[in-house]
Short mmCIF file of C-alpha atoms (C1' of nucleotides) in Angstrom, two decimals:
data_model
loop_
_atom_site.label_atom_id
_atom_site.label_comp_id
_atom_site.label_asym_id
_atom_site.label_seq_id
_atom_site.Cartn_x
_atom_site.Cartn_y
_atom_site.Cartn_z
CA MET P 1 91.76 103.00 125.27
CA VAL P 2 92.80 106.40 126.53
CA LYS P 3 90.71 109.40 125.73
CA ARG P 4 92.96 111.40 123.50
CA THR P 5 91.33 114.78 123.29
CA THR P 6 92.07 118.03 125.01
CA ASP P 7 88.61 119.36 124.21
CA GLY P 8 88.00 120.02 127.87
CA TRP P 9 91.37 121.64 128.39
CA HIS P 10 90.18 125.20 128.51
CA GLY P 11 93.49 126.12 130.03
CA CYS P 12 95.69 123.95 127.87
CA PRO P 13 98.92 122.95 129.65
CA ILE P 14 100.90 122.80 126.43
CA ARG P 15 99.73 126.21 125.30
CA TYR P 16 100.73 127.59 128.70
CA SER P 17 104.11 125.88 128.67
CA ALA P 18 104.84 126.75 125.06
CA ALA P 19 104.19 130.40 125.78
CA ILE P 20 106.77 130.34 128.57
CA PHE P 21 109.61 128.19 127.29
CA GLY P 22 108.55 127.21 123.79
CA ASP P 23 111.43 129.27 122.58
CA ASN P 24 114.95 128.38 121.61
CA TRP P 25 116.61 130.90 123.93
CA CYS P 26 114.52 130.19 127.01
CA LEU P 27 115.33 126.50 126.77
CA LEU P 28 119.05 127.25 126.54
CA ILE P 29 118.86 129.62 129.49
CA LEU P 30 117.15 126.95 131.56
CA ARG P 31 119.78 124.45 130.47
CA ASP P 32 122.55 126.79 131.62
CA LEU P 33 120.87 127.24 134.99
CA MET P 34 120.22 123.54 135.49
CA PHE P 35 123.35 121.94 134.13
CA LYS P 36 126.05 124.55 133.62
CA GLY P 37 125.99 126.34 136.91
CA ALA P 38 125.18 129.68 135.27
CA LYS P 39 124.41 132.40 137.80
CA HIS P 40 125.23 135.78 136.32
CA TYR P 41 124.22 137.69 133.22
CA GLY P 42 127.64 137.17 131.73
CA ASP P 43 127.42 133.40 132.18
CA PHE P 44 124.49 133.28 129.77
CA MET P 45 126.21 135.64 127.36
CA ASP P 46 129.31 133.45 127.39
CA ALA P 47 127.46 130.16 127.00
CA GLY P 48 128.67 130.05 123.42
CA GLU P 49 125.26 130.04 121.74
CA GLY P 50 125.57 133.60 120.47
CA ILE P 51 122.59 135.17 122.18
CA SER P 52 122.53 138.93 121.87
CA THR P 53 122.28 141.04 124.96
CA ASN P 54 118.90 142.60 124.25
CA ILE P 55 117.33 139.18 123.68
CA LEU P 56 118.95 137.79 126.82
CA ALA P 57 117.65 140.70 128.89
CA SER P 58 114.13 140.27 127.50
CA ARG P 59 114.11 136.50 128.07
CA LEU P 60 115.41 136.78 131.63
CA ALA P 61 112.73 139.36 132.37
CA LYS P 62 110.06 137.12 130.88
CA LEU P 63 111.16 134.03 132.81
CA GLU P 64 111.24 136.12 135.98
CA ASP P 65 107.75 137.48 135.25
CA GLU P 66 106.50 133.93 134.84
CA GLY P 67 108.03 132.92 138.15
CA VAL P 68 110.40 130.37 136.65
CA ILE P 69 113.57 132.16 137.69
CA GLN P 70 114.45 134.78 140.30
CA LYS P 71 117.07 137.48 140.57
CA HIS P 72 118.82 138.67 143.71
CA PRO P 73 121.59 141.20 144.27
CA ASP P 74 124.93 139.47 144.63
CA PRO P 75 126.23 140.13 148.15
CA GLU P 76 129.77 139.70 146.84
CA HIS P 77 129.58 142.33 144.14
CA GLY P 78 127.59 145.54 144.12
CA LYS P 79 126.21 145.89 140.64
CA ARG P 80 125.79 142.17 140.05
CA PHE P 81 122.75 139.89 140.25
CA VAL P 82 122.52 136.19 140.91
CA TYR P 83 119.95 134.40 138.76
CA SER P 84 118.50 131.13 139.96
CA LEU P 85 115.59 128.77 139.41
CA THR P 86 112.52 129.10 141.58
CA ASN P 87 110.75 125.97 142.79
CA LYS P 88 108.54 126.32 139.75
CA GLY P 89 111.63 126.40 137.58
CA LEU P 90 113.14 123.42 139.37
CA GLY P 91 109.90 121.63 138.59
CA LEU P 92 110.91 121.65 134.95
CA LEU P 93 113.92 119.44 135.58
CA PRO P 94 112.10 116.15 134.92
CA ALA P 95 110.88 117.50 131.58
CA MET P 96 114.40 118.63 130.70
CA LEU P 97 115.80 115.22 131.57
CA GLU P 98 113.23 113.58 129.30
CA ILE P 99 114.26 115.92 126.52
CA ILE P 100 117.93 115.12 127.08
CA ASN P 101 117.15 111.43 127.05
CA TRP P 102 115.20 111.79 123.82
CA ALA P 103 118.03 113.61 122.07
CA GLU P 104 120.50 111.06 123.35
CA VAL P 105 118.42 108.28 121.83
CA TRP P 106 117.52 109.90 118.51
CA ASP P 107 120.35 112.25 117.60
CA ASP P 108 123.67 110.62 116.90
CA GLN P 109 125.43 113.98 117.11
CA THR P 110 124.34 114.38 120.71
CA GLU P 111 127.00 113.57 123.27
CA VAL P 112 125.87 113.19 126.83
CA PRO P 113 128.60 112.11 129.29
CA SER P 114 128.16 108.35 129.57
CA LYS P 115 127.88 108.35 133.35
CA PHE P 116 125.07 110.91 133.15
CA ALA P 117 123.31 109.02 130.39
CA LYS P 118 123.53 105.78 132.33
CA GLU P 119 122.09 107.32 135.48
CA LEU P 120 119.38 108.90 133.36
CA ARG P 121 118.34 105.52 132.02
CA LYS P 122 118.76 103.59 135.24
CA ASP P 123 117.43 105.75 138.03
CA ARG P 124 115.90 108.97 136.86
CA ALA P 125 114.19 109.76 140.16
CA THR P 126 117.43 109.67 142.15
CA LEU P 127 119.30 111.69 139.54
CA THR P 128 116.54 114.30 139.60
CA ARG P 129 116.64 114.52 143.37
CA LYS P 130 120.42 114.84 143.42
CA ILE P 131 120.43 117.68 140.90
CA VAL P 132 117.63 119.54 142.69
CA ASP P 133 119.43 119.20 146.04
CA ASP P 134 122.60 120.41 144.46
CA LEU P 135 120.92 123.43 142.87
CA ARG P 136 119.09 124.34 146.06
CA HIS P 137 122.33 124.37 148.02
CA THR P 138 124.33 126.41 145.55
CA ASN P 139 121.44 128.86 145.41
CA ASP P 140 121.62 129.51 149.16
CA MET C 1 127.21 115.43 144.06
CA VAL C 2 126.29 115.30 140.41
CA LYS C 3 128.55 116.88 137.85
CA ARG C 4 126.51 119.73 136.56
CA THR C 5 128.33 120.86 133.48
CA THR C 6 127.71 120.25 129.84
CA ASP C 7 131.27 121.18 128.97
CA GLY C 8 131.78 117.85 127.26
CA TRP C 9 128.46 118.03 125.45
CA HIS C 10 129.81 118.90 122.05
CA GLY C 11 126.51 117.86 120.58
CA CYS C 12 124.28 119.38 123.21
CA PRO C 13 120.94 117.57 123.53
CA ILE C 14 119.08 120.71 124.55
CA ARG C 15 120.46 122.71 121.66
CA TYR C 16 119.41 119.94 119.30
CA SER C 17 115.95 119.63 120.81
CA ALA C 18 115.40 123.37 121.04
CA ALA C 19 116.20 123.73 117.36
CA ILE C 20 113.52 121.17 116.50
CA PHE C 21 110.61 121.91 118.83
CA GLY C 22 111.76 124.92 120.82
CA ASP C 23 109.03 126.83 119.12
CA ASN C 24 105.51 127.67 120.12
CA TRP C 25 103.90 126.28 116.97
CA CYS C 26 105.84 123.03 116.81
CA LEU C 27 104.86 122.21 120.37
CA LEU C 28 101.20 122.85 119.59
CA ILE C 29 101.38 120.71 116.44
CA LEU C 30 102.89 117.86 118.45
CA ARG C 31 100.18 118.30 121.06
CA ASP C 32 97.48 118.04 118.39
CA LEU C 33 99.05 114.87 117.02
CA MET C 34 99.49 113.26 120.43
CA PHE C 35 96.35 114.27 122.24
CA LYS C 36 93.80 115.67 119.82
CA GLY C 37 93.83 113.05 117.12
CA ALA C 38 94.86 115.56 114.46
CA LYS C 39 95.66 113.89 111.14
CA HIS C 40 95.07 116.35 108.32
CA TYR C 41 96.28 119.81 107.46
CA GLY C 42 92.90 121.25 108.27
CA ASP C 43 92.92 119.71 111.73
CA PHE C 44 95.92 121.82 112.66
CA MET C 45 94.42 124.90 111.07
CA ASP C 46 91.21 124.39 113.04
CA ALA C 47 92.92 123.70 116.37
CA GLY C 48 91.85 127.14 117.49
CA GLU C 49 95.30 128.57 118.12
CA GLY C 50 95.22 130.85 115.07
CA ILE C 51 98.20 129.52 113.20
CA SER C 52 98.48 130.93 109.70
CA THR C 53 98.69 128.58 106.79
CA ASN C 54 102.18 129.54 105.61
CA ILE C 55 103.59 129.00 109.10
CA LEU C 56 101.80 125.69 109.45
CA ALA C 57 103.16 124.50 106.11
CA SER C 58 106.71 125.50 107.05
CA ARG C 59 106.51 123.85 110.48
CA LEU C 60 105.09 120.61 109.12
CA ALA C 61 107.87 120.51 106.54
CA LYS C 62 110.48 121.15 109.21
CA LEU C 63 109.16 118.46 111.54
CA GLU C 64 109.05 116.05 108.62
CA ASP C 65 112.63 116.95 107.66
CA GLU C 66 113.71 116.24 111.21
CA GLY C 67 112.02 112.86 111.13
CA VAL C 68 109.58 113.67 113.91
CA ILE C 69 106.47 113.37 111.78
CA GLN C 70 105.62 111.71 108.49
CA LYS C 71 103.13 112.38 105.73
CA HIS C 72 101.34 109.81 103.61
CA PRO C 73 98.65 110.14 100.93
CA ASP C 74 95.23 109.47 102.37
CA PRO C 75 93.79 106.37 100.67
CA GLU C 76 90.30 107.67 101.37
CA HIS C 77 90.70 110.99 99.67
CA GLY C 78 92.86 111.81 96.68
CA LYS C 79 94.38 115.20 97.39
CA ARG C 80 94.67 114.68 101.11
CA PHE C 81 97.58 113.66 103.32
CA VAL C 82 97.63 111.94 106.67
CA TYR C 83 100.18 113.34 109.10
CA SER C 84 101.42 111.16 111.92
CA LEU C 85 104.22 110.83 114.44
CA THR C 86 107.22 108.70 113.59
CA ASN C 87 108.78 106.53 116.27
CA LYS C 88 111.14 109.42 116.93
CA GLY C 89 108.13 111.67 117.39
CA LEU C 90 106.40 109.16 119.64
CA GLY C 91 109.58 109.20 121.70
CA LEU C 92 108.70 112.75 122.71
CA LEU C 93 105.58 111.64 124.51
CA PRO C 94 107.26 111.20 127.93
CA ALA C 95 108.66 114.73 127.68
CA MET C 96 105.26 116.08 126.73
CA LEU C 97 103.64 114.31 129.67
CA GLU C 98 106.21 115.85 132.02
CA ILE C 99 105.40 119.26 130.58
CA ILE C 100 101.68 118.67 131.04
CA ASN C 101 102.27 117.56 134.60
CA TRP C 102 104.35 120.66 135.28
CA ALA C 103 101.69 123.01 133.97
CA GLU C 104 99.04 121.16 135.93
CA VAL C 105 101.04 121.68 139.12
CA TRP C 106 102.15 125.28 138.59
CA ASP C 107 99.47 126.99 136.52
CA ASP C 108 96.11 127.34 138.15
CA GLN C 109 94.51 128.22 134.82
CA THR C 110 95.47 124.85 133.40
CA GLU C 111 92.68 122.31 133.32
CA VAL C 112 93.66 118.74 132.66
CA PRO C 113 90.79 116.21 132.87
CA SER C 114 91.05 114.81 136.37
CA LYS C 115 91.19 111.20 135.23
CA PHE C 116 94.11 112.00 132.97
CA ALA C 117 95.90 113.98 135.67
CA LYS C 118 95.42 111.19 138.15
CA GLU C 119 96.83 108.56 135.82
CA LEU C 120 99.69 110.91 135.03
CA ARG C 121 100.61 111.15 138.69
CA LYS C 122 99.97 107.54 139.56
CA ASP C 123 101.31 105.44 136.73
CA ARG C 124 103.03 107.42 134.06
CA ALA C 125 104.64 104.42 132.39
CA THR C 126 101.35 102.67 131.77
CA LEU C 127 99.69 105.84 130.55
CA THR C 128 102.55 106.43 128.15
CA ARG C 129 102.32 102.89 126.81
CA LYS C 130 98.57 103.15 126.35
CA ILE C 131 98.79 106.38 124.40
CA VAL C 132 101.60 105.08 122.19
CA ASP C 133 99.67 101.88 121.44
CA ASP C 134 96.62 103.89 120.66
CA LEU C 135 98.50 106.23 118.31
CA ARG C 136 100.26 103.38 116.57
CA HIS C 137 96.95 101.68 115.84
CA THR C 138 95.15 104.73 114.56
CA ASN C 139 98.14 105.44 112.37
CA ASP C 140 97.85 102.07 110.62
"C1'" DC M 1 141.80 160.63 143.54
"C1'" DG M 2 140.99 159.95 138.67
"C1'" DA M 3 141.00 156.43 135.10
"C1'" DT M 4 140.02 151.89 133.73
"C1'" DT M 5 137.45 147.67 134.07
"C1'" DG M 6 133.39 144.73 135.08
"C1'" DT M 7 128.51 144.03 135.04
"C1'" DA M 8 123.92 144.57 133.50
"C1'" DC M 9 121.63 146.42 130.89
"C1'" DT M 10 119.14 150.16 126.94
"C1'" DT M 11 118.72 152.21 122.42
"C1'" DG M 12 118.75 152.48 117.41
"C1'" DC M 13 118.76 150.45 113.05
"C1'" DA M 14 118.92 146.87 109.39
"C1'" DA M 15 117.56 142.21 108.39
"C1'" DA M 16 114.82 138.21 109.13
"C1'" DT M 17 110.52 136.25 110.40
"C1'" DA M 18 105.60 136.04 111.21
"C1'" DA M 19 100.81 137.39 110.40
"C1'" DC M 20 97.33 138.42 107.18
"C1'" DA M 21 95.09 138.19 102.75
"C1'" DA M 22 94.69 136.41 98.44
"C1'" DG M 23 95.50 133.10 94.88
"C1'" DT M 24 96.57 128.29 92.82
"C1'" DA M 25 96.24 123.38 91.75
"C1'" DT M 26 93.93 119.11 91.83
"C1'" DA M 27 90.37 115.92 93.33
"C1'" DA M 28 85.83 114.96 94.80
"C1'" DT M 29 80.94 116.19 95.01
"C1'" DC M 30 76.56 118.34 93.50
"C1'" DG D 1 80.00 121.69 84.28
"C1'" DA D 2 80.14 124.29 88.53
"C1'" DT D 3 81.06 124.22 93.34
"C1'" DT D 4 83.46 122.62 97.29
"C1'" DA D 5 87.42 120.48 99.80
"C1'" DT D 6 92.23 120.17 100.64
"C1'" DA D 7 96.88 121.56 100.81
"C1'" DC D 8 99.35 124.46 99.87
"C1'" DT D 9 102.12 129.20 97.56
"C1'" DT D 10 102.76 134.06 96.89
"C1'" DG D 11 102.77 138.85 98.10
"C1'" DT D 12 102.47 142.51 101.45
"C1'" DT D 13 102.64 144.43 105.98
"C1'" DA D 14 103.74 144.18 110.89
"C1'" DT D 15 106.61 142.35 114.42
"C1'" DT D 16 110.72 140.37 116.20
"C1'" DT D 17 115.50 139.50 116.04
"C1'" DG D 18 120.43 140.34 115.50
"C1'" DC D 19 124.03 143.46 115.63
"C1'" DA D 20 126.50 147.56 117.12
"C1'" DA D 21 126.89 151.09 120.07
"C1'" DG D 22 126.02 153.52 124.24
"C1'" DT D 23 124.77 154.08 129.36
"C1'" DA D 24 124.97 153.71 134.40
"C1'" DC D 25 127.14 152.52 138.37
"C1'" DA D 26 130.30 149.79 141.38
"C1'" DA D 27 134.82 148.05 142.10
"C1'" DT D 28 139.68 148.04 141.15
"C1'" DC D 29 144.14 149.98 139.65
"C1'" DG D 30 147.81 153.28 139.43
#
DNA sequence: CGATTGTACTTGCAAATAACAAGTATAATC
DNA sequence: GATTATACTTGTTATTTGCAAGTACAATCG
């Protein structure tokens, strides 16, 4: 029998995590970074979820403050920034994949491309590594 | 190279999930159910996070509506209800464990009991099964 | 070169939501 | 019969969000 208390968890991991991304918009921003190739401010605005610009700006700033994402000037365009996941942010990929898997199992409205879903069920570790590699390269 | 778009995801799994538990309080309620043995309304109130009673009531109702938790009259006490995770709710345990693991790795304030953290790193599948079994039994 | 467009925001205001405090209903206990 | 326990609801105030507009600066167009 597993001890199922967090009495000793003075710094509770869920409280910490919830404060960072326990928020509708932050989760969608992370999704866009991980799976939609979003890089610029406008990519998040155009993701089709209807986020307003002030909320987007505040969430990006918060995620940057927390060290989950980073922002660099775009060498290709003066006034533009490239947003990307830090290693800490990349560390959230396994959790996101579990969430995707859960929705795929329990929500019949959810449509995950079948190849992705299959890989998710069959070999999660390899899929995770492939996505991380991919993100690291496009970030360079 | 993995296809990293959710263009075809008409029913996006992250959007679905974020709408259900992409919320500070819902995550803490799920934590209390999974790891703190919370069963009654008062248990959530007394979890020490300072949730107010109207918010708790609305979140419990929402999670019940979404089929993540269920509520049954307590046979031991007339006016009391026992809250518990449904199978759908139990399905979120792997995601929660990933989140806990992430916080343990990246937040130095986070304190997970070392035995738990070790099991989490070493044999996640077994740990998950043990917790689910445990929860299922205490729910009966 | 001046005007327009693209990009990443900020500001102001109305509307929605959350926090706080108090009250209610019913069952059990003293 | 009065008090306590439990799970809420209701009302009010404070905070956050959503929406619309505006700003600042770089690049591009004519």
